Amino acid sequence: MPHSAHPTARAWLDVDLAAVRHNAAVLRARAKAPLLAMVKADSYGIGATAVCRALGVAFRDQPPRADAPWGVGIASLDEAETLRSADCLGRIVCLQPLLPPELPRAAALGVTPSLHRAADIAVWRAMTSAPYHLSIDTGMARAGVRWDRVAALRDAVAAAPPEGVFTHFHSADESLPSRDEQDERFAASLATLANVLSPGVLRHSDNSGGIASRVQGSPGHLARPGIALYAGMFDQQLGLRPVVHLRARVIDLRDVHPGESVSYGATWRATSLRRIATLACGYADGYRRHLSNAGTVLINGTRCAVVGRVTMDMVMIDVTGVPCERGQVATLIGRDGADLLTVGMVADAGGVSPYELLTGLSQRVPPVYHDALPVPVAFPS
Ligand SMILES: *Cc1c(COP(=O)(O)O)cnc(C)c1O
């Protein structure tokens, strides 16, 4: 994707929505199942409304596309409210447990809650005939009914059968034995409830790691990718396209002489005459302080090292020998020319998770959405 020159911003996020759509298609094909696309945390910092629109979810002014996800997943009712306020009409499932006092708001917002306690299921059914999904904990130990305790829910489920039943993996991409153990526990739970669940109940378990770990598709009726939609992980393995391109302007340039230091704490010193550029992006923008003396930034498709500590509003890079002018656009994450700094590469360099890197991008970095761009097969450098 060619980078845009934002008219005013010192730093911004070019977001390739066509790439989100491409990634959704890849994941759907790999999972062999419709998606419950995870758009929690504002679509991992990218913008939930824009992502839902790009994926073809129904909005008041936009009929659902044929390849739209089955639904979208969120973690808080405020996130659902944001989508509904933007006239989103699509199915919204809250995967995080809600407390009983939140259930009326979920019903009012048309959100499908995850429930796993008999009393909550009864409260929900007394309030509405709308669907809910039953949450089963098969080893994550975070939310849901333990797999070996589902029998206690038989009466509640018989009285109000769920639309879906799901579980969540703790290490699907790292350990196939752990995934298989959770698969087995999930299957055993479903068997225990077999005669009270409706035959068409929607089973789902696969997050991005789960989808990536399967060779023959997901075992469920739906798959729930998050990070992979945004190419934060599994991008090389699955052929996903980069979505996020963090840009910042060069706002100052100087020569630094041998022995002189750069930035707070003087953690970096020049050993020869160096040309140092200052970029208008710092940790308050989401360019993590962990990238101090460790990050890499693209200037005209050339890799330049971060020197010294990342500061709140600015970061310095070594552009010695690289043509670089004030006002020029640097790429801190994403593609510039022929080179690409993936979310995974930048996260690794800083020793943070790709999830934290994406969700840590701040509001000070306004998103600029691009869509319907031609597939970027090759780029001029
Ligand atoms: C966040 C989340 C997902 C998506 O996980 P990724 O690793 O980002 O693909 C799926 N299911 C549940 C229940 C989640 O909380």
CSV table of C-alpha atoms and ligand atoms in Angstrom, one decimal:
chain,number,residue,atom,x,y,z
A,1,MET,CA,0.0,0.0,0.0
A,2,PRO,CA,1.4,3.4,-0.9
A,3,HIS,CA,1.7,5.5,2.2
A,4,SER,CA,-0.5,8.5,2.3
A,5,ALA,CA,0.8,11.9,3.3
A,6,HIS,CA,-1.6,12.9,6.1
A,7,PRO,CA,-2.2,16.7,5.6
A,8,THR,CA,-1.7,17.6,9.2
A,9,ALA,CA,-0.8,14.7,11.5
A,10,ARG,CA,2.7,14.4,12.9
A,11,ALA,CA,2.1,10.6,13.1
A,12,TRP,CA,-0.7,8.4,11.9
A,13,LEU,CA,-1.8,4.9,11.1
A,14,ASP,CA,-2.4,3.9,7.5
A,15,VAL,CA,-4.9,1.0,7.8
A,16,ASP,CA,-5.4,-1.2,4.8
A,17,LEU,CA,-9.0,-2.4,5.1
A,18,ALA,CA,-8.7,-4.4,1.9
A,19,ALA,CA,-6.0,-6.4,3.6
A,20,VAL,CA,-8.3,-7.1,6.5
A,21,ARG,CA,-10.8,-8.5,4.1
A,22,HIS,CA,-8.2,-10.5,2.4
A,23,ASN,CA,-7.0,-11.9,5.7
A,24,ALA,CA,-10.6,-12.8,6.6
A,25,ALA,CA,-11.0,-14.7,3.4
A,26,VAL,CA,-7.7,-16.6,4.0
A,27,LEU,CA,-8.8,-17.5,7.6
A,28,ARG,CA,-12.3,-18.6,6.5
A,29,ALA,CA,-10.8,-20.8,3.8
A,30,ARG,CA,-8.3,-22.3,6.3
A,31,ALA,CA,-10.9,-22.9,9.0
A,32,LYS,CA,-13.4,-24.1,6.5
A,33,ALA,CA,-16.0,-22.2,8.7
A,34,PRO,CA,-17.7,-18.8,8.8
A,35,LEU,CA,-16.0,-16.4,11.1
A,36,LEU,CA,-17.0,-14.9,14.4
A,37,ALA,CA,-14.5,-12.1,13.8
A,38,MET,CA,-13.0,-10.7,17.0
A,39,VAL,CA,-13.2,-6.9,17.0
A,40,LYS,CA,-12.7,-6.4,20.8
A,41,ALA,CA,-10.5,-3.6,22.0
A,42,ASP,CA,-11.5,-1.5,19.0
A,43,SER,CA,-10.4,-4.3,16.6
A,44,TYR,CA,-7.0,-4.5,18.4
A,45,GLY,CA,-6.5,-0.8,18.1
A,46,ILE,CA,-7.4,-0.6,14.4
A,47,GLY,CA,-11.0,0.7,14.7
A,48,ALA,CA,-13.9,-1.7,15.2
A,49,THR,CA,-16.5,0.2,13.1
A,50,ALA,CA,-14.2,0.6,10.1
A,51,VAL,CA,-13.2,-3.1,10.3
A,52,CYS,CA,-16.8,-4.3,10.6
A,53,ARG,CA,-17.8,-2.2,7.6
A,54,ALA,CA,-14.8,-3.4,5.6
A,55,LEU,CA,-15.8,-7.0,6.4
A,56,GLY,CA,-19.2,-6.5,5.0
A,57,VAL,CA,-21.1,-6.7,8.3
A,58,ALA,CA,-24.7,-5.2,8.0
A,59,PHE,CA,-25.1,-1.5,8.8
A,60,ARG,CA,-28.2,0.6,8.4
A,61,ASP,CA,-26.9,1.9,5.2
A,62,GLN,CA,-25.0,-1.2,4.1
A,63,PRO,CA,-26.6,-4.6,3.4
A,64,PRO,CA,-24.5,-7.5,4.6
A,65,ARG,CA,-22.0,-8.8,2.0
A,66,ALA,CA,-22.3,-12.4,1.0
A,67,ASP,CA,-18.9,-13.2,2.5
A,68,ALA,CA,-19.5,-11.2,5.7
A,69,PRO,CA,-18.6,-12.8,9.0
A,70,TRP,CA,-21.3,-14.8,10.8
A,71,GLY,CA,-20.9,-12.3,13.6
A,72,VAL,CA,-18.4,-10.2,15.5
A,73,GLY,CA,-16.9,-10.7,18.9
A,74,ILE,CA,-16.4,-8.1,21.6
A,75,ALA,CA,-15.4,-8.1,25.3
A,76,SER,CA,-17.4,-5.2,26.8
A,77,LEU,CA,-20.8,-3.7,26.3
A,78,ASP,CA,-19.3,-0.3,25.7
A,79,GLU,CA,-17.7,-1.8,22.6
A,80,ALA,CA,-21.1,-3.1,21.5
A,81,GLU,CA,-22.6,0.3,22.2
A,82,THR,CA,-20.0,2.0,20.0
A,83,LEU,CA,-20.9,-0.4,17.1
A,84,ARG,CA,-24.7,0.0,17.6
A,85,SER,CA,-24.3,3.8,17.8
A,86,ALA,CA,-22.6,3.6,14.4
A,87,ASP,CA,-25.7,1.8,13.1
A,88,CYS,CA,-24.1,-1.7,13.0
A,89,LEU,CA,-26.9,-4.2,12.6
A,90,GLY,CA,-24.8,-7.4,12.6
A,91,ARG,CA,-24.7,-10.1,15.2
A,92,ILE,CA,-22.5,-9.2,18.2
A,93,VAL,CA,-21.3,-11.8,20.6
A,94,CYS,CA,-19.7,-10.8,24.0
A,95,LEU,CA,-17.2,-13.5,24.7
A,96,GLN,CA,-16.3,-12.2,28.1
A,97,PRO,CA,-18.6,-13.1,31.0
A,98,LEU,CA,-21.0,-10.4,32.0
A,99,LEU,CA,-22.3,-9.9,35.5
A,100,PRO,CA,-26.0,-10.3,36.0
A,101,PRO,CA,-26.7,-6.5,36.3
A,102,GLU,CA,-25.2,-6.1,32.8
A,103,LEU,CA,-27.6,-8.5,31.2
A,104,PRO,CA,-30.5,-6.1,30.6
A,105,ARG,CA,-28.1,-3.8,28.8
A,106,ALA,CA,-26.8,-6.7,26.7
A,107,ALA,CA,-30.4,-7.5,25.7
A,108,ALA,CA,-31.1,-3.8,24.9
A,109,LEU,CA,-28.1,-3.6,22.7
A,110,GLY,CA,-28.9,-6.9,20.9
A,111,VAL,CA,-25.7,-8.5,22.2
A,112,THR,CA,-25.5,-12.3,22.5
A,113,PRO,CA,-23.9,-12.9,25.9
A,114,SER,CA,-21.7,-15.9,27.0
A,115,LEU,CA,-23.3,-17.5,30.0
A,116,HIS,CA,-22.2,-20.5,32.0
A,117,ARG,CA,-24.2,-20.4,35.3
A,118,ALA,CA,-27.7,-21.8,35.7
A,119,ALA,CA,-28.9,-18.7,37.5
A,120,ASP,CA,-27.7,-16.4,34.8
A,121,ILE,CA,-29.2,-18.5,32.1
A,122,ALA,CA,-32.5,-18.4,33.9
A,123,VAL,CA,-32.3,-14.6,34.3
A,124,TRP,CA,-31.5,-14.2,30.6
A,125,ARG,CA,-34.4,-16.5,29.4
A,126,ALA,CA,-36.8,-14.7,31.7
A,127,MET,CA,-35.8,-11.4,30.2
A,128,THR,CA,-35.6,-12.3,26.5
A,129,SER,CA,-35.8,-15.1,23.9
A,130,ALA,CA,-32.6,-13.8,22.3
A,131,PRO,CA,-29.8,-16.3,21.9
A,132,TYR,CA,-26.8,-16.9,24.2
A,133,HIS,CA,-23.7,-19.0,23.9
A,134,LEU,CA,-22.5,-21.4,26.6
A,135,SER,CA,-18.9,-20.9,27.7
A,136,ILE,CA,-16.9,-24.0,28.6
A,137,ASP,CA,-13.5,-23.8,30.3
A,138,THR,CA,-11.3,-26.6,29.0
A,139,GLY,CA,-8.1,-25.5,30.6
A,140,MET,CA,-7.7,-21.8,30.1
A,141,ALA,CA,-9.0,-21.3,33.7
A,142,ARG,CA,-10.3,-17.8,32.9
A,143,ALA,CA,-14.0,-18.0,32.1
A,144,GLY,CA,-16.8,-20.5,31.6
A,145,VAL,CA,-17.9,-23.7,33.4
A,146,ARG,CA,-15.2,-26.3,34.0
A,147,TRP,CA,-15.4,-29.1,31.4
A,148,ASP,CA,-15.8,-31.6,34.2
A,149,ARG,CA,-18.7,-29.7,35.8
A,150,VAL,CA,-21.0,-29.3,32.9
A,151,ALA,CA,-23.4,-32.0,34.0
A,152,ALA,CA,-24.6,-29.6,36.7
A,153,LEU,CA,-25.9,-27.4,33.9
A,154,ARG,CA,-28.1,-30.0,32.2
A,155,ASP,CA,-31.4,-28.8,33.6
A,156,ALA,CA,-30.6,-25.1,32.9
A,157,VAL,CA,-29.5,-25.9,29.4
A,158,ALA,CA,-32.6,-28.1,28.8
A,159,ALA,CA,-34.9,-25.2,29.8
A,160,ALA,CA,-33.0,-22.7,27.6
A,161,PRO,CA,-30.8,-24.3,25.0
A,162,PRO,CA,-27.9,-22.1,23.8
A,163,GLU,CA,-27.4,-21.0,20.2
A,164,GLY,CA,-23.7,-21.8,20.5
A,165,VAL,CA,-21.2,-23.6,22.8
A,166,PHE,CA,-17.6,-22.6,22.8
A,167,THR,CA,-14.2,-22.9,24.5
A,168,HIS,CA,-10.9,-21.1,24.2
A,169,PHE,CA,-7.4,-22.4,23.8
A,170,HIS,CA,-4.4,-21.4,26.0
A,171,SER,CA,-1.6,-22.5,23.6
A,172,ALA,CA,-3.1,-23.9,20.4
A,173,ASP,CA,-0.3,-22.5,18.3
A,174,GLU,CA,2.5,-23.5,20.7
A,175,SER,CA,1.5,-27.0,21.7
A,176,LEU,CA,-0.6,-29.5,19.7
A,177,PRO,CA,-0.9,-31.9,22.7
A,178,SER,CA,-2.4,-29.0,24.7
A,179,ARG,CA,-4.8,-28.2,21.9
A,180,ASP,CA,-5.8,-31.8,21.5
A,181,GLU,CA,-6.4,-32.2,25.3
A,182,GLN,CA,-8.7,-29.1,25.1
A,183,ASP,CA,-10.4,-30.5,22.0
A,184,GLU,CA,-11.1,-33.7,23.9
A,185,ARG,CA,-12.4,-32.0,27.0
A,186,PHE,CA,-14.7,-29.8,24.8
A,187,ALA,CA,-16.0,-32.9,23.0
A,188,ALA,CA,-16.6,-34.7,26.3
A,189,SER,CA,-18.6,-31.6,27.6
A,190,LEU,CA,-20.7,-31.6,24.5
A,191,ALA,CA,-21.3,-35.4,24.8
A,192,THR,CA,-22.4,-34.8,28.4
A,193,LEU,CA,-25.0,-32.2,27.3
A,194,ALA,CA,-25.8,-34.0,24.0
A,195,ASN,CA,-29.4,-34.8,24.8
A,196,VAL,CA,-30.2,-31.2,26.0
A,197,LEU,CA,-28.4,-29.3,23.3
A,198,SER,CA,-30.3,-28.6,20.1
A,199,PRO,CA,-28.9,-30.5,17.1
A,200,GLY,CA,-27.9,-27.3,15.3
A,201,VAL,CA,-26.0,-25.9,18.2
A,202,LEU,CA,-23.0,-23.9,16.9
A,203,ARG,CA,-19.7,-25.2,18.3
A,204,HIS,CA,-16.6,-23.0,18.2
A,205,SER,CA,-13.2,-23.0,19.6
A,206,ASP,CA,-10.5,-21.8,17.2
A,207,ASN,CA,-8.8,-18.5,17.8
A,208,SER,CA,-6.0,-17.4,15.3
A,209,GLY,CA,-3.6,-19.9,16.8
A,210,GLY,CA,-6.2,-22.7,16.6
A,211,ILE,CA,-6.9,-21.9,13.0
A,212,ALA,CA,-3.2,-21.8,12.2
A,213,SER,CA,-2.7,-25.1,14.0
A,214,ARG,CA,-5.2,-27.1,11.9
A,215,VAL,CA,-4.4,-28.7,8.6
A,216,GLN,CA,-7.9,-29.9,7.7
A,217,GLY,CA,-10.0,-27.0,8.9
A,218,SER,CA,-11.6,-26.2,12.3
A,219,PRO,CA,-13.7,-28.8,14.0
A,220,GLY,CA,-16.3,-26.2,14.9
A,221,HIS,CA,-19.1,-24.5,13.0
A,222,LEU,CA,-17.4,-21.0,13.5
A,223,ALA,CA,-13.9,-19.8,14.0
A,224,ARG,CA,-12.9,-16.8,16.1
A,225,PRO,CA,-9.8,-15.1,14.7
A,226,GLY,CA,-8.5,-11.8,16.1
A,227,ILE,CA,-4.8,-11.1,15.8
A,228,ALA,CA,-4.5,-12.9,12.4
A,229,LEU,CA,-7.2,-10.7,10.9
A,230,TYR,CA,-4.8,-7.8,11.5
A,231,ALA,CA,-1.7,-9.7,10.5
A,232,GLY,CA,-0.2,-9.5,14.0
A,233,MET,CA,0.7,-13.2,13.9
A,234,PHE,CA,0.8,-16.1,11.5
A,235,ASP,CA,1.1,-13.6,8.6
A,236,GLN,CA,4.0,-15.4,6.9
A,237,GLN,CA,2.7,-18.9,7.6
A,238,LEU,CA,-0.8,-18.1,6.2
A,239,GLY,CA,0.0,-15.5,3.6
A,240,LEU,CA,-1.8,-12.7,5.4
A,241,ARG,CA,-1.4,-9.1,4.2
A,242,PRO,CA,-0.2,-6.3,6.5
A,243,VAL,CA,-2.9,-4.1,7.8
A,244,VAL,CA,-1.2,-1.5,10.0
A,245,HIS,CA,1.4,1.0,8.8
A,246,LEU,CA,2.6,3.4,11.5
A,247,ARG,CA,4.0,6.6,10.0
A,248,ALA,CA,5.7,9.6,11.5
A,249,ARG,CA,7.3,12.6,10.2
A,250,VAL,CA,11.0,13.5,10.4
A,251,ILE,CA,10.8,16.7,12.5
A,252,ASP,CA,14.5,17.4,13.1
A,253,LEU,CA,17.9,16.3,11.9
A,254,ARG,CA,21.4,16.8,13.3
A,255,ASP,CA,25.0,15.6,13.2
A,256,VAL,CA,26.2,13.9,16.4
A,257,HIS,CA,29.9,13.7,16.9
A,258,PRO,CA,32.0,10.8,18.2
A,259,GLY,CA,31.5,10.4,21.9
A,260,GLU,CA,28.3,12.4,22.1
A,261,SER,CA,25.1,10.7,23.3
A,262,VAL,CA,21.5,10.7,22.2
A,263,SER,CA,18.3,10.9,24.3
A,264,TYR,CA,17.6,10.4,28.0
A,265,GLY,CA,20.0,8.5,30.2
A,266,ALA,CA,22.7,8.8,27.4
A,267,THR,CA,22.3,5.1,26.7
A,268,TRP,CA,23.7,5.5,23.2
A,269,ARG,CA,26.9,7.2,22.1
A,270,ALA,CA,28.2,7.9,18.6
A,271,THR,CA,31.4,6.1,17.8
A,272,SER,CA,31.8,8.1,14.5
A,273,LEU,CA,30.1,11.1,13.0
A,274,ARG,CA,26.4,10.2,12.7
A,275,ARG,CA,23.4,11.8,11.1
A,276,ILE,CA,20.4,11.5,13.5
A,277,ALA,CA,16.8,12.1,12.6
A,278,THR,CA,14.1,12.9,15.1
A,279,LEU,CA,10.6,11.3,14.4
A,280,ALA,CA,7.4,12.7,15.8
A,281,CYS,CA,6.3,9.5,17.5
A,282,GLY,CA,7.1,8.2,21.0
A,283,TYR,CA,5.8,5.8,23.6
A,284,ALA,CA,2.7,8.0,24.2
A,285,ASP,CA,1.8,7.2,20.6
A,286,GLY,CA,2.3,3.5,21.2
A,287,TYR,CA,5.8,3.2,19.9
A,288,ARG,CA,6.9,1.3,23.0
A,289,ARG,CA,9.8,2.4,25.1
A,290,HIS,CA,11.1,-1.2,24.9
A,291,LEU,CA,12.2,-0.4,21.4
A,292,SER,CA,14.9,1.9,22.8
A,293,ASN,CA,18.2,1.0,21.1
A,294,ALA,CA,16.4,-2.0,19.6
A,295,GLY,CA,13.8,-0.9,17.0
A,296,THR,CA,14.2,-0.4,13.3
A,297,VAL,CA,12.5,2.2,11.2
A,298,LEU,CA,12.1,2.5,7.4
A,299,ILE,CA,13.2,5.7,5.6
A,300,ASN,CA,12.5,5.4,1.9
A,301,GLY,CA,12.6,1.6,2.2
A,302,THR,CA,15.9,1.7,4.0
A,303,ARG,CA,16.3,0.3,7.5
A,304,CYS,CA,17.5,2.7,10.2
A,305,ALA,CA,18.3,1.8,13.8
A,306,VAL,CA,16.5,3.5,16.8
A,307,VAL,CA,19.3,5.1,18.8
A,308,GLY,CA,18.9,5.9,22.5
A,309,ARG,CA,15.7,5.8,24.5
A,310,VAL,CA,12.3,6.2,22.9
A,311,THR,CA,10.8,9.3,24.6
A,312,MET,CA,7.2,10.2,25.2
A,313,ASP,CA,6.7,12.2,22.0
A,314,MET,CA,9.8,11.5,19.8
A,315,VAL,CA,12.3,8.9,18.9
A,316,MET,CA,15.7,9.3,17.2
A,317,ILE,CA,17.1,7.1,14.4
A,318,ASP,CA,20.4,6.8,12.7
A,319,VAL,CA,20.1,7.9,9.1
A,320,THR,CA,23.8,8.2,8.3
A,321,GLY,CA,24.2,7.8,4.6
A,322,VAL,CA,20.4,7.6,4.0
A,323,PRO,CA,18.8,10.5,2.1
A,324,CYS,CA,16.5,12.1,4.7
A,325,GLU,CA,14.9,15.5,4.9
A,326,ARG,CA,12.8,17.3,7.4
A,327,GLY,CA,9.0,16.6,6.8
A,328,GLN,CA,9.7,13.2,5.2
A,329,VAL,CA,7.6,10.3,6.3
A,330,ALA,CA,9.1,7.4,8.2
A,331,THR,CA,7.5,4.0,8.6
A,332,LEU,CA,7.7,2.5,12.1
A,333,ILE,CA,5.5,-0.5,11.4
A,334,GLY,CA,4.4,-1.7,8.0
A,335,ARG,CA,5.5,-1.4,4.4
A,336,ASP,CA,7.6,1.3,2.8
A,337,GLY,CA,9.0,0.8,-0.6
A,338,ALA,CA,10.2,-2.8,-1.0
A,339,ASP,CA,10.7,-3.4,2.7
A,340,LEU,CA,8.2,-4.4,5.4
A,341,LEU,CA,8.4,-4.3,9.2
A,342,THR,CA,5.7,-6.6,10.3
A,343,VAL,CA,3.9,-6.2,13.6
A,344,GLY,CA,5.6,-9.4,14.7
A,345,MET,CA,9.1,-8.1,13.8
A,346,VAL,CA,8.6,-4.8,15.7
A,347,ALA,CA,7.0,-6.6,18.7
A,348,ASP,CA,9.9,-9.1,18.8
A,349,ALA,CA,12.5,-6.3,18.6
A,350,GLY,CA,10.8,-4.7,21.6
A,351,GLY,CA,10.2,-7.9,23.5
A,352,VAL,CA,6.5,-7.2,23.7
A,353,SER,CA,3.6,-9.3,22.3
A,354,PRO,CA,2.1,-8.4,19.0
A,355,TYR,CA,-1.2,-8.1,20.8
A,356,GLU,CA,0.2,-5.5,23.2
A,357,LEU,CA,1.9,-3.6,20.4
A,358,LEU,CA,-1.3,-3.3,18.4
A,359,THR,CA,-3.7,-2.5,21.3
A,360,GLY,CA,-1.2,-0.1,22.7
A,361,LEU,CA,-1.3,2.2,19.7
A,362,SER,CA,-2.8,5.4,21.0
A,363,GLN,CA,-5.5,7.8,20.0
A,364,ARG,CA,-2.9,10.3,19.3
A,365,VAL,CA,-2.2,8.4,16.1
A,366,PRO,CA,-5.3,8.9,14.0
A,367,PRO,CA,-6.2,6.1,11.6
A,368,VAL,CA,-6.4,6.8,7.9
A,369,TYR,CA,-8.4,4.1,6.3
A,370,HIS,CA,-7.7,2.9,2.8
A,371,ASP,CA,-10.0,0.5,1.0
A,372,ALA,CA,-10.5,-1.0,-2.4
A,373,LEU,CA,-6.8,-0.6,-3.2
A,374,PRO,CA,-5.4,-2.9,-5.8
A,375,VAL,CA,-3.6,-6.0,-4.4
A,376,PRO,CA,-0.1,-4.8,-3.7
A,377,VAL,CA,1.8,-7.5,-5.4
A,378,ALA,CA,5.0,-5.5,-5.9
A,379,PHE,CA,6.1,-2.0,-4.9
A,380,PRO,CA,8.4,0.4,-6.6
A,381,SER,CA,11.3,1.1,-4.2
B,1,LIG,C1,-9.5,-12.6,22.0
B,1,LIG,C2,-10.3,-13.9,21.8
B,1,LIG,C3,-10.2,-14.5,20.5
B,1,LIG,C4,-9.2,-14.1,19.4
B,1,LIG,O1,-7.9,-14.5,19.8
B,1,LIG,P1,-6.7,-14.3,18.8
B,1,LIG,O2,-5.6,-15.0,19.5
B,1,LIG,O3,-6.5,-12.8,18.7
B,1,LIG,O4,-7.1,-14.9,17.5
B,1,LIG,C5,-11.0,-15.6,20.3
B,1,LIG,N1,-11.8,-16.1,21.3
B,1,LIG,C6,-11.9,-15.5,22.5
B,1,LIG,C7,-12.8,-16.0,23.6
B,1,LIG,C8,-11.1,-14.4,22.8
B,1,LIG,O5,-11.2,-13.8,24.0
